[in-house]
Short mmCIF file of C-alpha atoms in Angstrom, two decimals:
data_model
loop_
_atom_site.label_atom_id
_atom_site.label_comp_id
_atom_site.label_asym_id
_atom_site.label_seq_id
_atom_site.Cartn_x
_atom_site.Cartn_y
_atom_site.Cartn_z
CA UNK A 32 0.00 0.00 0.00
CA UNK A 33 2.90 2.39 0.77
CA UNK A 34 4.18 1.93 -2.77
CA UNK A 35 0.78 2.98 -4.11
CA UNK A 36 0.74 6.10 -1.90
CA UNK A 37 4.21 7.13 -3.11
CA UNK A 38 3.09 6.63 -6.70
CA UNK A 39 -0.03 8.68 -6.07
CA UNK A 40 2.04 11.60 -4.73
CA UNK A 41 4.26 11.43 -7.81
CA UNK A 42 1.19 11.50 -10.05
CA UNK A 43 -0.12 14.65 -8.37
CA UNK A 44 3.25 16.42 -8.69
CA UNK A 45 3.73 15.42 -12.34
CA UNK A 46 0.15 16.21 -13.21
CA UNK A 47 0.62 19.78 -11.96
CA UNK A 48 3.84 20.14 -13.94
CA UNK A 49 2.88 18.29 -17.14
CA UNK A 50 -0.91 18.48 -17.11
CA UNK A 51 -2.66 15.57 -18.78
CA UNK A 52 0.36 14.48 -20.79
CA UNK A 53 1.28 10.99 -22.03
CA UNK A 54 3.98 10.79 -19.38
CA UNK A 55 1.28 11.18 -16.74
CA UNK A 56 -0.75 8.33 -18.22
CA UNK A 57 2.30 6.06 -18.33
CA UNK A 58 3.12 6.91 -14.73
CA UNK A 59 -0.44 6.08 -13.68
CA UNK A 60 -0.30 2.69 -15.37
CA UNK A 61 3.06 1.96 -13.73
CA UNK A 62 1.66 2.92 -10.35
CA UNK A 63 -1.27 0.54 -10.65
CA UNK A 64 1.01 -2.23 -11.85
CA UNK A 65 3.56 -1.74 -9.08
CA UNK A 66 0.85 -1.48 -6.43
CA UNK A 67 -0.78 -4.72 -7.49
CA UNK A 68 2.50 -6.54 -7.79
CA UNK A 69 3.80 -5.48 -4.41
CA UNK A 70 0.51 -6.22 -2.68
CA UNK A 71 0.69 -9.84 -3.83
CA UNK A 72 2.57 -12.48 -1.89
CA UNK A 73 3.53 -14.67 -4.85
CA UNK A 74 3.74 -14.55 -8.65
CA UNK A 75 0.37 -14.77 -10.43
CA UNK A 76 -1.36 -14.99 -7.06
CA UNK A 77 -4.23 -12.69 -8.08
CA UNK A 78 -4.52 -11.79 -4.41
CA UNK A 79 -4.80 -15.47 -3.48
CA UNK A 80 -4.05 -16.09 0.20
CA UNK A 81 -2.55 -19.59 0.46
CA UNK A 82 -3.23 -19.94 4.19
CA UNK A 83 -6.86 -18.84 3.96
CA UNK A 84 -7.64 -21.40 1.27
CA UNK A 85 -9.74 -24.39 2.29
CA UNK A 86 -8.79 -28.04 1.88
CA UNK A 87 -11.16 -30.77 3.07
CA UNK A 88 -12.69 -34.13 2.20
CA UNK A 89 -12.55 -37.88 2.90
CA UNK A 90 -9.24 -38.28 1.08
CA UNK A 91 -7.51 -36.66 4.07
CA UNK A 92 -8.75 -39.41 6.41
CA UNK A 93 -6.69 -42.62 6.33
CA UNK A 94 -9.66 -44.70 7.53
CA UNK A 95 -11.81 -43.79 4.52
CA UNK A 96 -10.84 -46.47 2.01
CA UNK A 97 -12.17 -45.78 -1.48
CA UNK A 98 -11.24 -46.98 -4.98
CA UNK A 99 -10.07 -43.42 -5.64
CA UNK A 100 -9.67 -41.21 -2.58
CA UNK A 101 -10.50 -37.55 -3.06
CA UNK A 102 -10.60 -34.15 -1.39
CA UNK A 103 -11.51 -30.60 -2.33
CA UNK A 104 -9.68 -27.27 -2.56
CA UNK A 105 -11.38 -23.86 -2.43
CA UNK A 106 -9.23 -20.85 -3.28
CA UNK A 107 -9.69 -17.79 -1.07
CA UNK A 108 -8.35 -14.23 -1.38
CA UNK A 109 -6.87 -11.95 1.27
CA UNK A 110 -10.32 -10.58 2.13
CA UNK A 111 -11.60 -14.08 2.89
CA UNK A 112 -13.69 -14.23 -0.29
CA UNK A 113 -13.89 -17.42 -2.34
CA UNK A 114 -12.48 -17.36 -5.85
CA UNK A 115 -15.19 -17.97 -8.45
CA UNK A 116 -12.93 -18.39 -11.49
CA UNK A 117 -10.15 -20.79 -12.32
CA UNK A 118 -6.51 -19.74 -12.00
CA UNK A 119 -5.49 -22.69 -14.15
CA UNK A 120 -4.96 -26.35 -13.42
CA UNK A 121 -1.17 -26.18 -13.50
CA UNK A 122 -1.01 -23.62 -10.67
CA UNK A 123 -2.27 -26.22 -8.16
CA UNK A 124 -0.17 -29.31 -7.55
CA UNK A 125 -0.26 -32.20 -5.10
CA UNK A 126 2.61 -34.41 -4.05
CA UNK A 127 2.04 -37.53 -1.90
CA UNK A 128 5.09 -39.10 -0.25
CA UNK A 129 5.97 -41.48 2.55
CA UNK A 130 5.74 -39.37 5.69
CA UNK A 131 8.81 -40.75 7.48
CA UNK A 132 11.28 -40.86 4.61
CA UNK A 133 9.90 -38.38 2.10
CA UNK A 134 10.22 -41.02 -0.62
CA UNK A 135 7.66 -41.02 -3.41
CA UNK A 136 4.80 -43.46 -3.06
CA UNK A 137 3.14 -45.65 -5.70
CA UNK A 138 0.16 -43.36 -6.04
CA UNK A 139 -1.54 -41.92 -9.11
CA UNK A 140 -2.73 -38.37 -8.46
CA UNK A 141 -4.99 -36.09 -10.50
CA UNK A 142 -5.98 -32.46 -9.93
CA UNK A 143 -9.37 -31.65 -11.50
CA UNK A 144 -10.21 -28.00 -12.11
CA UNK A 145 -13.90 -27.26 -11.49
CA UNK A 146 -13.45 -23.84 -13.17
CA UNK A 147 -15.19 -22.02 -10.33
CA UNK A 148 -12.27 -21.37 -8.01
CA UNK A 149 -12.36 -24.88 -6.58
CA UNK A 150 -10.54 -28.11 -7.38
CA UNK A 151 -10.95 -31.84 -6.80
CA UNK A 152 -7.85 -33.85 -6.01
CA UNK A 153 -8.18 -37.59 -6.42
CA UNK A 154 -5.57 -40.28 -5.97
CA UNK A 155 -5.30 -44.05 -6.25
CA UNK A 156 -3.04 -46.18 -4.05
CA UNK A 157 -1.27 -49.25 -5.37
CA UNK A 158 -0.10 -50.63 -2.03
CA UNK A 159 -0.52 -50.22 1.72
CA UNK A 160 1.46 -47.51 3.51
CA UNK A 161 2.31 -47.05 7.15
CA UNK A 162 1.74 -43.32 6.81
CA UNK A 163 1.62 -40.67 4.09
CA UNK A 164 2.16 -36.96 3.73
CA UNK A 165 0.05 -34.95 1.29
CA UNK A 166 1.59 -31.69 0.12
CA UNK A 167 -0.89 -29.30 -1.50
CA UNK A 168 0.75 -26.42 -3.32
CA UNK A 169 -0.10 -23.19 -5.05
CA UNK A 170 3.03 -22.90 -7.21
CA UNK A 171 5.59 -23.49 -4.42
CA UNK A 172 3.53 -22.42 -1.39
CA UNK A 173 1.57 -24.77 0.85
CA UNK A 174 -2.21 -24.28 0.81
CA UNK A 175 -4.33 -24.15 3.96
CA UNK A 176 -2.84 -26.54 6.56
CA UNK A 177 -0.66 -28.46 4.11
CA UNK A 178 1.19 -30.74 4.52
CA UNK A 179 -1.47 -33.21 5.69
CA UNK A 180 -0.28 -36.35 7.46
CA UNK A 181 -2.22 -39.58 7.15
CA UNK A 182 -1.18 -41.81 10.02
CA UNK A 183 -1.66 -45.33 8.75
CA UNK A 184 -2.19 -47.90 7.92
CA UNK A 185 -3.45 -46.45 4.64
CA UNK A 186 -4.96 -49.27 2.59
CA UNK A 187 -5.34 -49.57 -1.16
CA UNK A 188 -8.69 -50.54 -2.69
CA UNK A 189 -7.68 -54.13 -3.44
CA UNK A 190 -6.28 -54.83 0.03
CA UNK A 191 -8.38 -57.41 1.88
CA UNK A 192 -8.44 -56.07 5.40
CA UNK A 193 -12.03 -55.80 6.67
CA UNK A 194 -12.88 -53.91 9.85
CA UNK A 195 -14.77 -56.37 12.07
CA UNK A 196 -16.69 -53.61 13.89
CA UNK A 197 -19.28 -52.34 11.41
CA UNK A 198 -20.36 -49.49 13.69
CA UNK A 199 -16.77 -48.30 13.90
CA UNK A 200 -16.39 -48.52 10.12
CA UNK A 201 -19.58 -46.55 9.46
CA UNK A 202 -18.53 -43.94 11.99
CA UNK A 203 -15.14 -43.59 10.29
CA UNK A 204 -16.90 -43.24 6.92
CA UNK A 205 -19.25 -40.65 8.45
CA UNK A 206 -22.24 -42.65 7.21
CA UNK A 207 -25.70 -41.32 8.11
CA UNK A 208 -27.47 -43.42 10.71
CA UNK A 209 -30.48 -43.75 8.44
CA UNK A 210 -31.73 -43.08 4.93
CA UNK A 211 -35.40 -42.25 4.44
CA UNK A 212 -35.65 -44.40 1.32
CA UNK A 213 -34.28 -47.44 3.16
CA UNK A 214 -36.71 -46.87 6.00
CA UNK A 215 -39.64 -46.69 3.56
CA UNK A 216 -38.54 -49.78 1.64
CA UNK A 217 -38.01 -51.96 4.71
CA UNK A 218 -41.08 -50.74 6.60
CA UNK A 219 -43.18 -53.33 4.73
CA UNK A 220 -41.41 -56.21 6.45
CA UNK A 221 -41.54 -56.97 10.18
CA UNK A 222 -39.49 -60.13 9.65
CA UNK A 223 -38.04 -61.99 6.67
CA UNK A 224 -37.85 -65.77 6.33
CA UNK A 225 -35.56 -66.29 3.33
CA UNK A 226 -36.44 -69.97 2.92
CA UNK A 227 -40.01 -68.95 2.21
CA UNK A 228 -38.94 -65.88 0.18
CA UNK A 229 -36.66 -67.96 -2.04
CA UNK A 230 -39.46 -70.36 -2.96
CA UNK A 231 -41.96 -67.56 -3.59
CA UNK A 232 -39.53 -65.48 -5.67
CA UNK A 233 -38.70 -68.42 -7.92
CA UNK A 234 -42.39 -69.24 -8.35
CA UNK A 235 -43.31 -65.65 -9.22
CA UNK A 236 -40.38 -64.39 -11.25
CA UNK A 237 -38.26 -67.25 -12.57
CA UNK A 238 -39.64 -66.91 -16.07
CA UNK A 239 -37.13 -67.76 -18.79
CA UNK A 240 -36.48 -64.81 -21.09
CA UNK A 241 -38.53 -62.48 -18.89
CA UNK A 242 -36.93 -61.99 -15.47
CA UNK A 243 -33.46 -62.70 -14.12
CA UNK A 244 -32.61 -63.06 -10.44
CA UNK A 245 -29.50 -63.63 -8.37
CA UNK A 246 -29.75 -65.22 -4.94
CA UNK A 247 -26.89 -64.24 -2.60
CA UNK A 248 -25.77 -65.67 0.73
CA UNK A 249 -23.12 -63.85 2.76
CA UNK A 250 -21.59 -66.01 5.49
CA UNK A 251 -18.45 -65.11 7.46
CA UNK A 252 -17.71 -62.35 4.92
CA UNK A 253 -17.66 -64.84 2.07
CA UNK A 254 -20.02 -64.38 -0.87
CA UNK A 255 -22.03 -67.13 -2.53
CA UNK A 256 -24.62 -66.85 -5.29
CA UNK A 257 -26.93 -68.69 -7.61
CA UNK A 258 -28.57 -67.17 -10.67
CA UNK A 259 -32.03 -67.78 -12.11
CA UNK A 260 -33.09 -66.81 -15.60
CA UNK A 261 -31.51 -66.39 -19.00
CA UNK A 262 -29.84 -62.95 -18.97
CA UNK A 263 -27.77 -62.89 -15.78
CA UNK A 264 -24.65 -60.99 -16.90
CA UNK A 265 -25.47 -58.03 -14.69
CA UNK A 266 -24.65 -60.14 -11.64
CA UNK A 267 -21.09 -58.86 -12.05
CA UNK A 268 -22.16 -55.40 -10.85
CA UNK A 269 -23.58 -56.79 -7.61
CA UNK A 270 -20.57 -59.08 -7.23
CA UNK A 271 -18.20 -56.12 -7.53
CA UNK A 272 -19.79 -53.92 -4.85
CA UNK A 273 -20.09 -56.86 -2.43
CA UNK A 274 -16.44 -57.82 -2.95
CA UNK A 275 -15.30 -54.23 -2.52
CA UNK A 276 -17.28 -53.79 0.69
CA UNK A 277 -16.07 -57.14 2.05
CA UNK A 278 -12.46 -55.97 1.67
CA UNK A 279 -13.22 -52.95 3.85
CA UNK A 280 -15.67 -54.14 6.49
CA UNK A 281 -17.07 -57.46 7.68
CA UNK A 282 -20.49 -57.77 6.08
CA UNK A 283 -23.38 -59.03 8.19
CA UNK A 284 -24.36 -62.63 7.61
CA UNK A 285 -27.39 -62.34 5.36
CA UNK A 286 -29.29 -63.69 2.42
CA UNK A 287 -31.11 -61.70 -0.27
CA UNK A 288 -32.34 -61.78 -3.86
CA UNK A 289 -31.38 -59.22 -6.50
CA UNK A 290 -33.42 -58.39 -9.57
CA UNK A 291 -30.91 -58.24 -12.46
CA UNK A 292 -33.30 -56.51 -14.85
CA UNK A 293 -34.26 -52.87 -15.29
CA UNK A 294 -37.94 -53.05 -14.34
CA UNK A 295 -38.89 -53.34 -10.66
CA UNK A 296 -40.79 -56.57 -9.99
CA UNK A 297 -42.82 -56.53 -6.78
CA UNK A 298 -46.09 -55.01 -7.98
CA UNK A 299 -48.50 -53.51 -5.46
CA UNK A 300 -51.53 -54.90 -7.32
CA UNK A 301 -50.86 -58.48 -6.27
CA UNK A 302 -53.22 -59.82 -3.65
CA UNK A 303 -50.47 -61.74 -1.87
CA UNK A 304 -48.05 -59.87 0.41
CA UNK A 305 -44.85 -58.33 -0.99
CA UNK A 306 -41.56 -60.18 -0.83
CA UNK A 307 -38.17 -58.48 -0.40
CA UNK A 308 -36.41 -58.10 -3.75
CA UNK A 309 -33.47 -55.74 -4.25
CA UNK A 310 -33.65 -53.66 -7.44
CA UNK A 311 -31.72 -50.80 -9.01
CA UNK A 312 -34.89 -48.92 -9.84
CA UNK A 313 -38.15 -48.43 -7.99
CA UNK A 314 -41.58 -47.22 -9.05
CA UNK A 315 -44.79 -45.91 -7.54
CA UNK A 316 -46.46 -49.19 -8.53
CA UNK A 317 -43.96 -51.56 -6.93
CA UNK A 318 -42.46 -52.42 -3.54
CA UNK A 319 -38.88 -53.32 -4.52
CA UNK A 320 -36.04 -52.45 -2.14
CA UNK A 321 -34.06 -49.85 -4.05
CA UNK A 322 -30.28 -49.58 -4.03
CA UNK A 323 -27.83 -47.41 -6.03
CA UNK A 324 -27.92 -48.31 -9.73
CA UNK A 325 -25.31 -50.54 -11.28
CA UNK A 326 -24.25 -47.52 -13.34
CA UNK A 327 -23.30 -45.14 -10.52
CA UNK A 328 -21.96 -48.04 -8.43
CA UNK A 329 -19.66 -49.30 -11.18
CA UNK A 330 -18.53 -45.73 -11.93
CA UNK A 331 -17.64 -45.44 -8.23
CA UNK A 332 -15.65 -48.67 -8.22
CA UNK A 333 -13.85 -47.84 -11.48
CA UNK A 334 -12.99 -44.19 -10.80
CA UNK A 335 -9.45 -43.65 -12.10
CA UNK A 336 -9.90 -47.05 -13.69
CA UNK A 337 -11.58 -48.17 -16.87
CA UNK A 338 -14.43 -45.64 -16.91
CA UNK A 339 -14.14 -42.08 -18.22
CA UNK A 340 -17.43 -40.80 -16.81
CA UNK A 341 -17.74 -40.74 -13.04
CA UNK A 342 -19.12 -38.36 -10.43
CA UNK A 343 -15.77 -36.59 -10.04
CA UNK A 344 -14.65 -36.33 -13.66
CA UNK A 345 -17.96 -34.81 -14.73
CA UNK A 346 -17.45 -31.93 -12.29
CA UNK A 347 -14.25 -30.95 -14.10
CA UNK A 348 -15.88 -31.06 -17.53
CA UNK A 349 -18.92 -28.83 -17.22
CA UNK A 350 -18.40 -26.89 -20.44
CA UNK A 351 -18.22 -23.12 -20.89
CA UNK A 352 -19.03 -20.62 -18.17
CA UNK A 353 -22.75 -20.13 -17.62
CA UNK A 354 -23.02 -16.92 -19.66
CA UNK A 355 -21.23 -18.56 -22.59
CA UNK A 356 -23.42 -21.65 -22.76
CA UNK A 357 -26.04 -22.07 -25.47
CA UNK A 358 -29.47 -21.21 -24.06
CA UNK A 359 -31.28 -24.21 -25.55
CA UNK A 360 -32.81 -27.39 -24.24
CA UNK A 361 -30.54 -30.32 -25.07
CA UNK A 362 -31.10 -34.06 -25.39
CA UNK A 363 -29.34 -37.02 -26.96
CA UNK A 364 -30.37 -40.64 -26.53
CA UNK A 365 -32.12 -43.63 -28.02
CA UNK A 366 -35.83 -44.10 -28.67
CA UNK A 367 -36.63 -46.00 -25.47
CA UNK A 368 -39.77 -43.97 -24.68
CA UNK A 369 -42.46 -42.18 -26.71
CA UNK A 370 -41.73 -38.84 -25.02
CA UNK A 371 -38.22 -38.94 -26.44
CA UNK A 372 -39.67 -39.04 -29.94
CA UNK A 373 -42.10 -36.26 -29.04
CA UNK A 374 -39.20 -34.12 -27.83
CA UNK A 375 -37.34 -34.62 -31.11
CA UNK A 376 -40.46 -33.60 -33.05
CA UNK A 377 -40.73 -30.44 -30.93
CA UNK A 378 -37.08 -29.73 -31.61
CA UNK A 379 -37.67 -29.93 -35.37
CA UNK A 380 -40.48 -27.39 -35.04
CA UNK A 381 -38.60 -25.12 -32.61
CA UNK A 382 -34.87 -25.53 -33.41
CA UNK A 383 -34.04 -22.24 -31.70
CA UNK A 384 -35.39 -23.52 -28.37
CA UNK A 385 -34.56 -27.22 -28.44
CA UNK A 386 -31.68 -29.30 -29.75
CA UNK A 387 -33.00 -32.84 -29.29
CA UNK A 388 -31.96 -35.75 -31.51
CA UNK A 389 -31.87 -39.53 -31.36
CA UNK A 390 -28.70 -41.56 -31.62
CA UNK A 391 -30.27 -45.02 -32.08
CA UNK A 392 -33.69 -46.51 -32.83
CA UNK A 393 -34.71 -49.91 -31.49
CA UNK A 394 -38.29 -49.56 -30.30
CA UNK A 395 -40.00 -47.23 -32.80
CA UNK A 396 -38.29 -48.00 -36.09
CA UNK A 397 -41.50 -47.29 -38.03
CA UNK A 398 -41.32 -43.64 -36.85
CA UNK A 399 -37.98 -42.84 -38.49
CA UNK A 400 -39.39 -40.24 -40.87
CA UNK A 401 -40.97 -38.31 -38.00
CA UNK A 402 -37.73 -37.82 -36.10
CA UNK A 403 -35.32 -37.19 -38.96
CA UNK A 404 -31.78 -38.43 -39.31
CA UNK A 405 -30.05 -40.13 -36.43
CA UNK A 406 -26.92 -38.41 -35.15
CA UNK A 407 -23.62 -39.76 -33.85
CA UNK A 408 -22.93 -40.09 -30.16
CA UNK A 409 -21.07 -37.19 -28.61
CA UNK A 410 -19.07 -36.99 -25.41
CA UNK A 411 -21.27 -36.63 -22.35
CA UNK A 412 -19.10 -33.70 -21.33
CA UNK A 413 -20.21 -31.86 -24.49
CA UNK A 414 -23.77 -31.89 -23.17
CA UNK A 415 -22.78 -29.04 -20.89
CA UNK A 416 -22.23 -26.63 -23.72
CA UNK A 417 -25.99 -26.13 -23.25
CA UNK A 418 -27.70 -24.50 -20.27
CA UNK A 419 -30.81 -26.67 -20.22
CA UNK A 420 -30.56 -30.46 -19.91
CA UNK A 421 -33.73 -32.45 -20.61
CA UNK A 422 -33.93 -35.65 -18.56
CA UNK A 423 -36.52 -38.13 -19.87
CA UNK A 424 -37.10 -41.70 -18.73
CA UNK A 425 -35.66 -44.52 -20.77
CA UNK A 426 -37.16 -47.96 -20.30
CA UNK A 427 -37.25 -47.01 -16.61
CA UNK A 428 -35.61 -44.10 -14.77
CA UNK A 429 -32.85 -42.36 -16.73
CA UNK A 430 -29.65 -43.43 -14.99
CA UNK A 431 -27.82 -40.40 -16.42
CA UNK A 432 -29.56 -38.04 -13.96
CA UNK A 433 -26.76 -38.02 -11.31
CA UNK A 434 -24.26 -36.89 -13.94
CA UNK A 435 -26.61 -34.23 -15.31
CA UNK A 436 -27.09 -32.83 -11.81
CA UNK A 437 -23.31 -32.62 -11.38
CA UNK A 438 -22.83 -30.47 -14.47
CA UNK A 439 -23.06 -26.71 -14.59
CA UNK A 440 -26.50 -26.75 -16.25
CA UNK A 441 -30.08 -26.79 -15.05
CA UNK A 442 -31.94 -30.09 -15.37
CA UNK A 443 -35.53 -30.30 -16.64
CA UNK A 444 -36.75 -33.58 -15.16
CA UNK A 445 -39.79 -35.39 -16.50
CA UNK A 446 -42.47 -36.34 -13.98
CA UNK A 447 -42.15 -40.09 -13.62
CA UNK A 448 -43.39 -43.06 -11.60
CA UNK A 449 -39.83 -44.48 -11.72
CA UNK A 450 -37.13 -43.47 -9.29
CA UNK A 451 -33.58 -44.16 -8.18
CA UNK A 452 -32.68 -44.45 -4.54
CA UNK A 453 -32.11 -40.69 -4.08
CA UNK A 454 -34.90 -39.15 -6.22
CA UNK A 455 -37.29 -38.51 -3.35
CA UNK A 456 -34.70 -36.31 -1.65
CA UNK A 457 -34.67 -33.96 -4.64
CA UNK A 458 -36.86 -30.86 -4.39
CA UNK A 459 -38.59 -29.45 -7.52
CA UNK A 460 -37.54 -25.88 -8.36
CA UNK A 461 -34.61 -26.22 -5.97
CA UNK A 462 -32.59 -29.03 -7.56
CA UNK A 463 -34.33 -29.28 -10.94
CA UNK A 464 -37.16 -27.81 -13.01
CA UNK A 465 -40.06 -30.28 -13.28
CA UNK A 466 -41.82 -30.93 -16.59
CA UNK A 467 -45.01 -32.89 -17.17
CA UNK A 468 -45.03 -36.56 -18.04
CA UNK A 469 -46.22 -35.80 -21.58
CA UNK A 470 -43.64 -32.94 -21.85
CA UNK A 471 -46.43 -30.58 -22.99
CA UNK A 472 -44.96 -27.76 -20.89
CA UNK A 473 -41.29 -28.14 -21.80
CA UNK A 474 -41.21 -25.11 -24.14
CA UNK A 475 -42.85 -22.91 -21.52
CA UNK A 476 -40.43 -24.11 -18.84
CA UNK A 477 -37.43 -23.37 -21.06
CA UNK A 478 -38.80 -19.90 -21.70
CA UNK A 479 -39.18 -19.41 -17.95
CA UNK A 480 -35.54 -20.33 -17.48
CA UNK A 481 -34.52 -17.82 -20.15
CA UNK A 482 -36.60 -15.08 -18.51
CA UNK A 483 -35.27 -15.95 -15.04
CA UNK A 484 -31.62 -16.67 -15.73
CA UNK A 485 -30.31 -16.11 -12.21
CA UNK A 486 -32.96 -18.38 -10.68
CA UNK A 487 -32.14 -21.09 -13.22
CA UNK A 488 -28.45 -20.73 -12.51
CA UNK A 489 -29.06 -21.06 -8.77
CA UNK A 490 -31.02 -24.29 -9.34
CA UNK A 491 -28.01 -25.65 -11.22
CA UNK A 492 -25.72 -24.69 -8.32
CA UNK A 493 -28.07 -26.31 -5.82
CA UNK A 494 -27.97 -29.52 -7.83
CA UNK A 495 -24.17 -29.50 -7.87
CA UNK A 496 -24.12 -29.00 -4.11
CA UNK A 497 -26.53 -31.92 -3.65
CA UNK A 498 -24.23 -34.14 -5.71
CA UNK A 499 -21.22 -33.21 -3.60
CA UNK A 500 -23.10 -33.94 -0.39
CA UNK A 501 -24.98 -37.12 -1.37
CA UNK A 502 -23.83 -38.83 -4.57
CA UNK A 503 -20.08 -39.28 -4.30
CA UNK A 504 -18.18 -42.49 -3.61
CA UNK A 505 -18.31 -42.50 0.18
CA UNK A 506 -22.10 -42.11 0.08
CA UNK A 507 -22.49 -44.99 -2.38
CA UNK A 508 -20.63 -47.30 0.01
CA UNK A 509 -22.53 -45.95 2.99
CA UNK A 510 -25.93 -46.45 1.41
CA UNK A 511 -25.19 -50.08 0.57
CA UNK A 512 -23.82 -50.75 4.03
CA UNK A 513 -26.68 -49.11 5.93
CA UNK A 514 -29.14 -51.02 3.72
CA UNK A 515 -27.43 -54.37 4.39
CA UNK A 516 -27.16 -53.67 8.12
CA UNK A 517 -30.83 -52.75 8.52
CA UNK A 518 -32.04 -55.53 6.22
CA UNK A 519 -30.02 -58.20 8.04
CA UNK A 520 -31.76 -57.31 11.32
CA UNK A 521 -35.07 -58.48 9.81
CA UNK A 522 -33.86 -61.98 8.93
CA UNK A 523 -35.27 -64.74 11.09
CA UNK A 524 -33.68 -67.62 9.21
CA UNK A 525 -29.96 -68.31 9.31
CA UNK A 526 -28.24 -67.68 5.95
CA UNK A 527 -27.70 -70.90 4.07
CA UNK A 528 -25.43 -72.03 1.24
CA UNK A 529 -27.90 -73.58 -1.19
CA UNK A 530 -27.28 -76.34 -3.66
CA UNK A 531 -25.65 -75.09 -6.89
CA UNK A 532 -24.48 -71.86 -5.25
CA UNK A 533 -20.97 -70.85 -6.27
CA UNK A 534 -18.50 -68.82 -4.29
CA UNK A 535 -17.53 -65.38 -5.57
CA UNK A 536 -13.82 -65.10 -4.82
CA UNK A 537 -11.87 -61.96 -4.12
CA UNK A 538 -9.70 -61.01 -7.11
CA UNK A 539 -6.00 -61.69 -6.87
CA UNK A 540 -3.70 -58.69 -6.58
CA UNK A 541 0.01 -58.17 -7.12
CA UNK A 542 0.01 -55.06 -4.95
CA UNK A 543 1.50 -55.41 -1.44
CA UNK A 544 -1.14 -55.52 1.29
CA UNK A 545 -0.28 -55.65 4.96
CA UNK A 546 -3.40 -55.96 7.07
CA UNK A 547 -3.22 -54.56 10.59
CA UNK A 548 -6.53 -55.97 11.85
CA UNK A 549 -5.57 -58.97 14.02
CA UNK A 550 -8.95 -60.65 13.57
CA UNK A 551 -9.01 -60.26 9.80
CA UNK A 552 -8.49 -63.48 7.87
CA UNK A 553 -7.05 -62.77 4.45
CA UNK A 554 -9.09 -64.95 2.09
CA UNK A 555 -6.32 -64.96 -0.46
CA UNK A 556 -3.95 -66.34 2.16
CA UNK A 557 -6.54 -68.97 3.09
CA UNK A 558 -6.65 -70.21 -0.48
CA UNK A 559 -2.90 -70.74 -0.91
#
């Protein structure tokens, strides 16, 4: 500040001598430049205060074991105000080393720029460490309370080392004690006799070519299953989440049946009482027990793995800034519901308001002329070049909704009898803009969003905040675990290994794993 005052005095003196000359203008520019430069603490800091910045998240807790651990960074200036624009991805760096020796660790680290003054750091471990040190830098300066020390053991995802105390594990994961959807789903059952359920489920739903089921028994943290039906490939998704959980925490002994198809099965119209069936999608007409979809669960397990689209990567690929996005409704997808065709027809009539096209036709091939030419698939991240995302059901609920909510765009969600496990927590006009089942009001709702741009933008921000709080990896694990814990309390029959059940083994791993739980039996060691 003193440099600016000295410059200001010089300006006044020279102004009196030279009037409004060019030299005066040059001196003024120099003054502003010098003042800004000297008031900064580091090159290119843009008034960023490294120690006021915020760093938080489950990736700073050694007990939170995830396929890809993650934490957040929020940049803050010297006045305590959050940055709202990116300073560039290369300005923020993270280095994770062995705490005691400073040696580099076998860890893959990524810094994801959310382009709003905040960042996501995610990292994947390839072995167990006694302790780690996480250095978070802005250029060469530590941010917030960096370095962060993780006092181990710090386990990798593929390390079989289950915590025997489930309450302790859920407390370490900061799992909610209850989920309203779980409470609603299980409220129909005062007790569950799986011997009777198994017979009834097979009688009702074991129809070749129609339904596919998988019967699981979990005993002493070992997983057994038997499939029923023709198309049972989706059992791998349930296998994967069970195996991942079993490596982290000792699962309750239990027995349950999973519906491997899209449509929920346990219809309310039946005269006989409902039976407990786990499904990835629920509906107003059924009583299935709903769990996170195979899509979001697999994306969670394969983050920094074989999937490109996950709940973290989408937050770093939200397209242009809000004011630079195209103010149109946007949709791409196949013809799995009549309303999708209707939306494309509307788009052809109102191309300035809607950009809706089909990528494939399987169900309504006779309607090809009505919807025009099919278009090629585009990257999901390119969806967010548009402000308004239209979410329509597919065969059941549209499993893309979590990713749409995570993007910097406002979602127009179709009224629907189908739901995922979190839908009933969403609030219309707060997290999304509702549209009628027949989409007859979609043009009016888009016009409303155009006329009320700030309100629409706030809805998009609310949705992003909901995703961060409820739909990331730790919550996916927590939901499954709370569901299994509460469900297992209802069982009155002891879990049984049925004839023709096969064991689902833990995958082998070449990564070093040293388990520190004395009561944990490494299944891989047992099998040698």
